[in-house]
Amino acid sequence: MEVDIAQHFDCPRKVMRISPLGRGHINDTFLVAFADGPDHVLQRLNHFVFPRPEWVMDNIVRVTQHLQNKVAHLPDCHQRSLRVIHTRQGRSLHVDDKGQYWRMYSRLHPMQSYDQLQTHRQAYFVGRSFGEFQALLADLPHPRLHETIVDFHHTPRRLARLLHVAQADPQRRRSLAQRELDFAQKRQPRVGRLVDCQRRGEIPERITHNDTKLNNLMFDEAGNEPLCVLDLDTVMPGLVHYDFGDMIRTGCATAAEDEEDLERVDFDRHLFSGICQGYLEAGRHFLTEREVEHLAFSAILMTLEVGIRFLTDYLEGDLYFRVHHPEHNLQRARSQFELVRRLEAAEAELHDLVMETWNRSLSGEMERAGIP
Ligand code: GN1
Ligand code: MG
């Protein structure tokens, strides 16, 4: 089936092999090997998650072209940005006869990503890469990018939706998740902090990635140097906190997102400080003090938010995230809420660390010291 789909794109013609690729929870990704040319990546977009696939691709075409122009002077520029392959009719999407949406990228050559970081240096690069990504997109010409998922990081609305679904309890799973529901509800007074600051004009809208999961950053084959940011489906207007928070959630965690043994769930302060250094080093030319003041909090908020989303999906019957067993979304929510607990316990300390790093970056001390 995917073989026929591949033929619609402007790529080599003789498909040799198609194999599943990647670990994402949303789209279906395949590596396509051709007999008569280089490999390509074929993806089926999740139409339930992205109600307007053409908006997703409009954004991605603009963003990737902008990024390609910015890195064109680098010798390895082809490795540093995704490249959209259009259909033979010149479109960025192919719609098959079942109404499913497909797109193709050229394959980036051999690289690796991490599910867990080991060193402070890697953490520094993660922070710096996503910070540079925001900086590179800051001058994307108008018009404003489409909101591919409306209110994607509007945490108060995410929580309201959880409570609504819990009330209706369509799958009769609520009794199994009561403790987690209480955990989320107790945090209601805090979930509006970022959107309220934005509404009051204290922090600005920017172009952000919005899904800065650690494995969306590709490193070179040896795993030393970061090269390319992937998964651009949610690049759209947002707050820098959405990116920073999710980087901490996934980049500093000591256990997997769905870890069952909650004793193992924690975050690593050393990695936190690495991400923070890299991010503020890249961001010191554009971030405002007001934005920086909320960065430590954003790690808590983004972790709480994704836990709320997993829990909602569990109660709704696993419609959104791909699951590997019936309790998977509940298990993910539990693990994320445990991480929230750990981050909350260290909030003041993390805030001090962010502010101290910010002051060091402003003074030029970090730049003089170079890559840690
Ligand atoms: C999804 O596609 P993937 O796996 O990178 C989700 C993110 C969540 C993440 C949790 C469009 O990301 O928002 O943080 O799962 N993407 C979308 O692992 O909802
Ligand atoms: Mg994604």
GROMACS .gro file of C-alpha atoms and ligand atoms in nm:
model
  392
    1MET     CA    1   0.000   0.000   0.000
    2GLU     CA    2   0.266   0.252   0.109
    3VAL     CA    3   0.454   0.154  -0.208
    4ASP     CA    4   0.174   0.297  -0.423
    5ILE     CA    5   0.160   0.608  -0.207
    6ALA     CA    6   0.533   0.672  -0.249
    7GLN     CA    7   0.490   0.675  -0.628
    8HIS     CA    8   0.288   0.996  -0.605
    9PHE     CA    9   0.588   1.194  -0.477
   10ASP     CA   10   0.869   1.348  -0.676
   11CYS     CA   11   1.129   1.091  -0.567
   12PRO     CA   12   1.304   0.787  -0.719
   13ARG     CA   13   1.063   0.531  -0.865
   14LYS     CA   14   1.186   0.182  -0.775
   15VAL     CA   15   1.082   0.114  -0.415
   16MET     CA   16   1.294  -0.163  -0.263
   17ARG     CA   17   1.173  -0.171   0.095
   18ILE     CA   18   0.943   0.017   0.331
   19SER     CA   19   0.991  -0.013   0.704
   20PRO     CA   20   0.837   0.157   1.011
   21LEU     CA   21   1.047   0.434   1.166
   22GLY     CA   22   1.042   0.646   1.479
   23ARG     CA   23   0.882   0.646   1.821
   24GLY     CA   24   0.622   0.924   1.799
   25HIS     CA   25   0.277   0.891   1.956
   26ILE     CA   26   0.083   1.058   1.676
   27ASN     CA   27   0.177   1.007   1.309
   28ASP     CA   28   0.285   0.688   1.127
   29THR     CA   29   0.634   0.710   0.984
   30PHE     CA   30   0.807   0.488   0.727
   31LEU     CA   31   1.154   0.474   0.579
   32VAL     CA   32   1.139   0.415   0.205
   33ALA     CA   33   1.449   0.263   0.040
   34PHE     CA   34   1.473   0.298  -0.339
   35ALA     CA   35   1.677   0.095  -0.585
   36ASP     CA   36   1.745   0.401  -0.797
   37GLY     CA   37   1.818   0.678  -0.546
   38PRO     CA   38   1.854   0.785  -0.183
   39ASP     CA   39   1.614   0.689   0.100
   40HIS     CA   40   1.314   0.905   0.185
   41VAL     CA   41   1.077   0.934   0.479
   42LEU     CA   42   0.705   0.887   0.423
   43GLN     CA   43   0.452   0.990   0.687
   44ARG     CA   44   0.081   0.947   0.732
   45LEU     CA   45  -0.049   1.249   0.919
   46ASN     CA   46  -0.289   1.184   1.202
   47HIS     CA   47  -0.599   1.354   1.074
   48PHE     CA   48  -0.782   1.325   1.407
   49VAL     CA   49  -0.505   1.517   1.584
   50PHE     CA   50  -0.449   1.765   1.299
   51PRO     CA   51  -0.791   1.861   1.167
   52ARG     CA   52  -0.637   2.087   0.899
   53PRO     CA   53  -0.342   1.892   0.747
   54GLU     CA   54  -0.302   2.155   0.474
   55TRP     CA   55  -0.234   2.415   0.744
   56VAL     CA   56   0.032   2.191   0.894
   57MET     CA   57   0.205   2.168   0.559
   58ASP     CA   58   0.168   2.539   0.476
   59ASN     CA   59   0.352   2.614   0.799
   60ILE     CA   60   0.616   2.348   0.746
   61VAL     CA   61   0.695   2.454   0.390
   62ARG     CA   62   0.743   2.815   0.503
   63VAL     CA   63   0.943   2.722   0.812
   64THR     CA   64   1.176   2.475   0.639
   65GLN     CA   65   1.246   2.717   0.355
   66HIS     CA   66   1.326   2.992   0.602
   67LEU     CA   67   1.556   2.762   0.799
   68GLN     CA   68   1.727   2.637   0.483
   69ASN     CA   69   1.803   2.994   0.377
   70LYS     CA   70   1.949   3.067   0.719
   71VAL     CA   71   2.187   2.771   0.718
   72ALA     CA   72   2.270   2.775   0.343
   73HIS     CA   73   2.625   2.900   0.412
   74LEU     CA   74   2.713   2.597   0.628
   75PRO     CA   75   2.895   2.303   0.465
   76ASP     CA   76   2.650   2.053   0.615
   77CYS     CA   77   2.339   2.264   0.543
   78HIS     CA   78   2.153   1.962   0.399
   79GLN     CA   79   2.170   1.793   0.737
   80ARG     CA   80   2.042   2.092   0.928
   81SER     CA   81   1.684   2.123   0.815
   82LEU     CA   82   1.406   1.897   0.695
   83ARG     CA   83   1.332   1.917   0.323
   84VAL     CA   84   0.978   1.864   0.200
   85ILE     CA   85   0.938   1.650  -0.114
   86HIS     CA   86   0.632   1.757  -0.311
   87THR     CA   87   0.401   1.533  -0.511
   88ARG     CA   88   0.448   1.506  -0.886
   89GLN     CA   89   0.164   1.762  -0.911
   90GLY     CA   90   0.362   2.002  -0.692
   91ARG     CA   91   0.157   1.964  -0.372
   92SER     CA   92   0.298   1.915  -0.024
   93LEU     CA   93   0.037   1.649   0.064
   94HIS     CA   94  -0.105   1.346  -0.110
   95VAL     CA   95  -0.459   1.244  -0.017
   96ASP     CA   96  -0.525   0.876  -0.086
   97ASP     CA   97  -0.858   0.721  -0.184
   98LYS     CA   98  -0.943   0.658   0.183
   99GLY     CA   99  -0.900   1.026   0.259
  100GLN     CA  100  -0.570   0.975   0.445
  101TYR     CA  101  -0.303   1.245   0.427
  102TRP     CA  102   0.058   1.164   0.334
  103ARG     CA  103   0.377   1.368   0.307
  104MET     CA  104   0.738   1.297   0.224
  105TYR     CA  105   1.074   1.430   0.343
  106SER     CA  106   1.420   1.358   0.210
  107ARG     CA  107   1.606   1.144   0.461
  108LEU     CA  108   1.868   1.309   0.677
  109HIS     CA  109   2.183   1.103   0.680
  110PRO     CA  110   2.286   0.892   0.957
  111MET     CA  111   2.200   1.057   1.281
  112GLN     CA  112   2.082   0.959   1.623
  113SER     CA  113   1.847   1.093   1.885
  114TYR     CA  114   1.823   1.032   2.259
  115ASP     CA  115   1.544   0.921   2.488
  116GLN     CA  116   1.757   1.004   2.788
  117LEU     CA  117   2.059   1.230   2.818
  118GLN     CA  118   2.385   1.128   2.981
  119THR     CA  119   2.602   1.436   3.001
  120HIS     CA  120   2.589   1.804   3.084
  121ARG     CA  121   2.740   1.878   2.745
  122GLN     CA  122   2.456   1.700   2.562
  123ALA     CA  123   2.206   1.888   2.779
  124TYR     CA  124   2.374   2.217   2.693
  125PHE     CA  125   2.336   2.137   2.322
  126VAL     CA  126   1.969   2.049   2.361
  127GLY     CA  127   1.899   2.386   2.524
  128ARG     CA  128   2.108   2.572   2.272
  129SER     CA  129   1.956   2.398   1.969
  130PHE     CA  130   1.596   2.473   2.058
  131GLY     CA  131   1.695   2.826   2.162
  132GLU     CA  132   1.863   2.879   1.824
  133PHE     CA  133   1.560   2.733   1.653
  134GLN     CA  134   1.343   3.003   1.813
  135ALA     CA  135   1.599   3.269   1.725
  136LEU     CA  136   1.615   3.160   1.359
  137LEU     CA  137   1.238   3.181   1.324
  138ALA     CA  138   1.200   3.516   1.496
  139ASP     CA  139   1.212   3.701   1.162
  140LEU     CA  140   0.987   3.468   0.963
  141PRO     CA  141   0.801   3.702   0.726
  142HIS     CA  142   0.424   3.754   0.770
  143PRO     CA  143   0.154   3.625   0.769
  144ARG     CA  144   0.122   3.470   1.115
  145LEU     CA  145   0.160   3.090   1.111
  146HIS     CA  146  -0.158   2.882   1.134
  147GLU     CA  147  -0.250   2.739   1.473
  148THR     CA  148  -0.241   2.377   1.368
  149ILE     CA  149  -0.398   2.271   1.698
  150VAL     CA  150  -0.600   2.545   1.865
  151ASP     CA  151  -0.518   2.608   2.233
  152PHE     CA  152  -0.251   2.340   2.219
  153HIS     CA  153  -0.077   2.465   2.532
  154HIS     CA  154  -0.368   2.646   2.696
  155THR     CA  155  -0.331   2.460   3.025
  156PRO     CA  156  -0.649   2.595   3.192
  157ARG     CA  157  -0.856   2.470   2.898
  158ARG     CA  158  -0.674   2.136   2.908
  159LEU     CA  159  -0.766   2.101   3.275
  160ALA     CA  160  -1.125   2.212   3.220
  161ARG     CA  161  -1.156   1.949   2.949
  162LEU     CA  162  -1.018   1.680   3.179
  163LEU     CA  163  -1.275   1.765   3.445
  164HIS     CA  164  -1.551   1.766   3.186
  165VAL     CA  165  -1.453   1.425   3.050
  166ALA     CA  166  -1.418   1.288   3.404
  167GLN     CA  167  -1.771   1.408   3.478
  168ALA     CA  168  -1.911   1.228   3.173
  169ASP     CA  169  -1.684   0.925   3.228
  170PRO     CA  170  -1.760   0.766   2.888
  171GLN     CA  171  -1.546   0.454   2.945
  172ARG     CA  172  -1.631   0.405   3.314
  173ARG     CA  173  -1.262   0.439   3.400
  174ARG     CA  174  -1.293   0.729   3.640
  175SER     CA  175  -1.281   0.524   3.960
  176LEU     CA  176  -0.940   0.391   3.851
  177ALA     CA  177  -0.804   0.743   3.813
  178GLN     CA  178  -0.950   0.927   4.111
  179ARG     CA  179  -0.617   0.998   4.279
  180GLU     CA  180  -0.472   1.142   3.960
  181LEU     CA  181  -0.784   1.352   3.904
  182ASP     CA  182  -0.750   1.497   4.254
  183PHE     CA  183  -0.384   1.569   4.189
  184ALA     CA  184  -0.464   1.769   3.877
  185GLN     CA  185  -0.762   1.950   4.024
  186LYS     CA  186  -0.563   2.063   4.327
  187ARG     CA  187  -0.334   2.255   4.094
  188GLN     CA  188  -0.613   2.453   3.931
  189PRO     CA  189  -0.506   2.786   4.090
  190ARG     CA  190  -0.167   2.773   3.916
  191VAL     CA  191  -0.246   2.653   3.565
  192GLY     CA  192  -0.341   2.996   3.427
  193ARG     CA  193  -0.017   3.172   3.514
  194LEU     CA  194   0.141   3.185   3.167
  195VAL     CA  195  -0.172   3.255   2.962
  196ASP     CA  196  -0.269   3.527   3.211
  197CYS     CA  197   0.073   3.693   3.181
  198GLN     CA  198   0.040   3.677   2.805
  199ARG     CA  199  -0.309   3.830   2.813
  200ARG     CA  200  -0.179   4.115   3.028
  201GLY     CA  201   0.096   4.176   2.772
  202GLU     CA  202   0.378   4.084   3.011
  203ILE     CA  203   0.520   3.810   2.790
  204PRO     CA  204   0.515   3.811   2.409
  205GLU     CA  205   0.387   3.566   2.155
  206ARG     CA  206   0.673   3.415   1.951
  207ILE     CA  207   0.717   3.137   1.700
  208THR     CA  208   0.786   2.825   1.899
  209HIS     CA  209   0.826   2.455   1.829
  210ASN     CA  210   0.577   2.340   2.093
  211ASP     CA  211   0.689   1.976   2.100
  212THR     CA  212   1.052   1.992   2.210
  213LYS     CA  213   1.064   1.632   2.321
  214LEU     CA  214   1.423   1.526   2.349
  215ASN     CA  215   1.399   1.275   2.065
  216ASN     CA  216   1.288   1.548   1.826
  217LEU     CA  217   1.647   1.674   1.815
  218MET     CA  218   1.886   1.481   1.591
  219PHE     CA  219   2.256   1.458   1.676
  220ASP     CA  220   2.531   1.345   1.439
  221GLU     CA  221   2.606   0.975   1.410
  222ALA     CA  222   2.850   0.977   1.700
  223GLY     CA  223   2.593   1.154   1.914
  224ASN     CA  224   2.819   1.451   1.986
  225GLU     CA  225   2.695   1.747   1.786
  226PRO     CA  226   2.331   1.847   1.743
  227LEU     CA  227   2.226   1.892   1.381
  228CYS     CA  228   1.859   1.916   1.314
  229VAL     CA  229   1.524   1.977   1.484
  230LEU     CA  230   1.247   1.741   1.373
  231ASP     CA  231   0.871   1.717   1.405
  232LEU     CA  232   0.759   2.059   1.291
  233ASP     CA  233   0.384   1.983   1.299
  234THR     CA  234   0.320   2.215   1.589
  235VAL     CA  235   0.558   2.500   1.501
  236MET     CA  236   0.324   2.795   1.546
  237PRO     CA  237   0.266   3.103   1.760
  238GLY     CA  238   0.337   3.023   2.126
  239LEU     CA  239   0.532   3.115   2.436
  240VAL     CA  240   0.900   3.030   2.480
  241HIS     CA  241   0.799   2.852   2.799
  242TYR     CA  242   0.624   2.579   2.606
  243ASP     CA  243   0.957   2.481   2.453
  244PHE     CA  244   1.170   2.527   2.761
  245GLY     CA  245   0.926   2.339   2.984
  246ASP     CA  246   0.899   2.039   2.755
  247MET     CA  247   1.277   2.028   2.712
  248ILE     CA  248   1.318   1.998   3.087
  249ARG     CA  249   1.038   1.743   3.116
  250THR     CA  250   1.198   1.511   2.862
  251GLY     CA  251   1.565   1.610   2.877
  252CYS     CA  252   1.623   1.597   3.253
  253ALA     CA  253   1.402   1.304   3.347
  254THR     CA  254   1.574   1.009   3.510
  255ALA     CA  255   1.308   0.766   3.388
  256ALA     CA  256   1.088   0.710   3.084
  257GLU     CA  257   0.774   0.912   3.023
  258ASP     CA  258   0.566   0.602   3.106
  259GLU     CA  259   0.782   0.466   3.392
  260GLU     CA  260   0.577   0.234   3.612
  261ASP     CA  261   0.810   0.237   3.911
  262LEU     CA  262   0.748   0.586   4.049
  263GLU     CA  263   1.048   0.561   4.279
  264ARG     CA  264   1.264   0.594   3.971
  265VAL     CA  265   1.093   0.909   3.848
  266ASP     CA  266   1.294   1.221   3.918
  267PHE     CA  267   1.494   1.485   3.736
  268ASP     CA  268   1.867   1.543   3.718
  269ARG     CA  269   1.985   1.886   3.841
  270HIS     CA  270   2.306   1.867   3.646
  271LEU     CA  271   2.115   1.813   3.321
  272PHE     CA  272   1.874   2.091   3.418
  273SER     CA  273   2.164   2.329   3.454
  274GLY     CA  274   2.306   2.216   3.116
  275ILE     CA  275   1.980   2.279   2.927
  276CYS     CA  276   1.939   2.608   3.106
  277GLN     CA  277   2.290   2.725   3.012
  278GLY     CA  278   2.250   2.629   2.648
  279TYR     CA  279   1.905   2.780   2.618
  280LEU     CA  280   1.993   3.110   2.783
  281GLU     CA  281   2.315   3.136   2.587
  282ALA     CA  282   2.111   3.112   2.264
  283GLY     CA  283   1.827   3.322   2.403
  284ARG     CA  284   2.014   3.606   2.566
  285HIS     CA  285   1.980   3.825   2.256
  286PHE     CA  286   1.603   3.803   2.237
  287LEU     CA  287   1.456   3.686   2.570
  288THR     CA  288   1.314   3.939   2.813
  289GLU     CA  289   1.368   3.926   3.189
  290ARG     CA  290   0.994   3.869   3.237
  291GLU     CA  291   1.010   3.559   3.020
  292VAL     CA  292   1.310   3.424   3.204
  293GLU     CA  293   1.135   3.468   3.538
  294HIS     CA  294   0.877   3.205   3.441
  295LEU     CA  295   1.111   2.946   3.292
  296ALA     CA  296   1.153   2.730   3.603
  297PHE     CA  297   0.776   2.730   3.655
  298SER     CA  298   0.722   2.629   3.291
  299ALA     CA  299   0.894   2.296   3.355
  300ILE     CA  300   0.630   2.218   3.617
  301LEU     CA  301   0.344   2.347   3.406
  302MET     CA  302   0.436   2.161   3.087
  303THR     CA  303   0.484   1.836   3.278
  304LEU     CA  304   0.151   1.882   3.452
  305GLU     CA  305  -0.015   1.966   3.121
  306VAL     CA  306   0.099   1.657   2.937
  307GLY     CA  307  -0.004   1.446   3.239
  308ILE     CA  308  -0.348   1.607   3.218
  309ARG     CA  309  -0.363   1.523   2.847
  310PHE     CA  310  -0.264   1.158   2.906
  311LEU     CA  311  -0.524   1.128   3.180
  312THR     CA  312  -0.796   1.283   2.963
  313ASP     CA  313  -0.714   1.042   2.685
  314TYR     CA  314  -0.726   0.749   2.926
  315LEU     CA  315  -1.075   0.851   3.041
  316GLU     CA  316  -1.189   0.903   2.682
  317GLY     CA  317  -1.072   0.560   2.567
  318ASP     CA  318  -0.729   0.630   2.412
  319LEU     CA  319  -0.840   0.824   2.107
  320TYR     CA  320  -0.540   1.056   2.077
  321PHE     CA  321  -0.208   0.903   2.185
  322ARG     CA  322  -0.091   0.569   2.050
  323VAL     CA  323  -0.098   0.318   2.338
  324HIS     CA  324   0.069  -0.020   2.376
  325HIS     CA  325  -0.163  -0.157   2.646
  326PRO     CA  326  -0.498  -0.056   2.798
  327GLU     CA  327  -0.356   0.125   3.103
  328HIS     CA  328  -0.079   0.298   2.912
  329ASN     CA  329  -0.216   0.652   2.925
  330LEU     CA  330  -0.291   0.621   3.297
  331GLN     CA  331   0.061   0.496   3.358
  332ARG     CA  332   0.200   0.790   3.160
  333ALA     CA  333  -0.012   1.034   3.361
  334ARG     CA  334   0.109   0.884   3.689
  335SER     CA  335   0.470   0.908   3.587
  336GLN     CA  336   0.432   1.268   3.471
  337PHE     CA  337   0.252   1.369   3.791
  338GLU     CA  338   0.530   1.214   3.995
  339LEU     CA  339   0.777   1.425   3.800
  340VAL     CA  340   0.561   1.731   3.875
  341ARG     CA  341   0.590   1.650   4.247
  342ARG     CA  342   0.967   1.634   4.227
  343LEU     CA  343   0.994   1.957   4.029
  344GLU     CA  344   0.757   2.137   4.264
  345ALA     CA  345   0.965   2.034   4.564
  346ALA     CA  346   1.267   2.198   4.401
  347GLU     CA  347   1.092   2.498   4.248
  348ALA     CA  348   1.267   2.774   4.443
  349GLU     CA  349   1.607   2.618   4.388
  350LEU     CA  350   1.545   2.577   4.012
  351HIS     CA  351   1.425   2.934   3.985
  352ASP     CA  352   1.743   3.060   4.153
  353LEU     CA  353   1.951   2.849   3.918
  354VAL     CA  354   1.774   2.993   3.611
  355MET     CA  355   1.816   3.352   3.729
  356GLU     CA  356   2.179   3.303   3.820
  357THR     CA  357   2.250   3.145   3.480
  358TRP     CA  358   2.067   3.430   3.309
  359ASN     CA  359   2.282   3.688   3.485
  360ARG     CA  360   2.596   3.500   3.392
  361SER     CA  361   2.488   3.483   3.028
  362LEU     CA  362   2.412   3.856   3.022
  363SER     CA  363   2.752   3.940   3.163
  364GLY     CA  364   2.917   3.747   2.877
  365GLU     CA  365   3.085   3.516   3.127
  366MET     CA  366   2.930   3.205   2.976
  367GLU     CA  367   3.023   3.300   2.622
  368ARG     CA  368   3.384   3.355   2.725
  369ALA     CA  369   3.393   3.015   2.895
  370GLY     CA  370   3.272   2.847   2.573
  371ILE     CA  371   3.092   2.514   2.541
  372PRO     CA  372   3.104   2.337   2.876
  373GN1     C1  373   0.314   1.380   2.117
  373GN1     O1  374   0.444   1.319   1.825
  373GN1     P1  375   0.518   1.315   1.953
  373GN1     O2  376   0.521   1.180   2.011
  373GN1     O3  377   0.651   1.384   1.941
  373GN1     C2  378   0.236   1.509   2.134
  373GN1     C3  379   0.310   1.603   2.228
  373GN1     C4  380   0.333   1.536   2.362
  373GN1     C5  381   0.407   1.404   2.339
  373GN1     C6  382   0.420   1.328   2.467
  373GN1     C7  383   0.084   1.678   1.833
  373GN1     O4  384   0.438   1.411   2.057
  373GN1     O5  385   0.234   1.720   2.249
  373GN1     O6  386   0.409   1.617   2.447
  373GN1     O7  387   0.337   1.321   2.244
  373GN1     N1  388   0.216   1.573   2.004
  373GN1     C8  389   0.095   1.620   1.968
  373GN1     O8  390   0.510   1.224   2.450
  373GN1     O9  391  -0.003   1.615   2.041
  374MG      MG  392   0.497   1.517   1.728
   0.00000   0.00000   0.00000
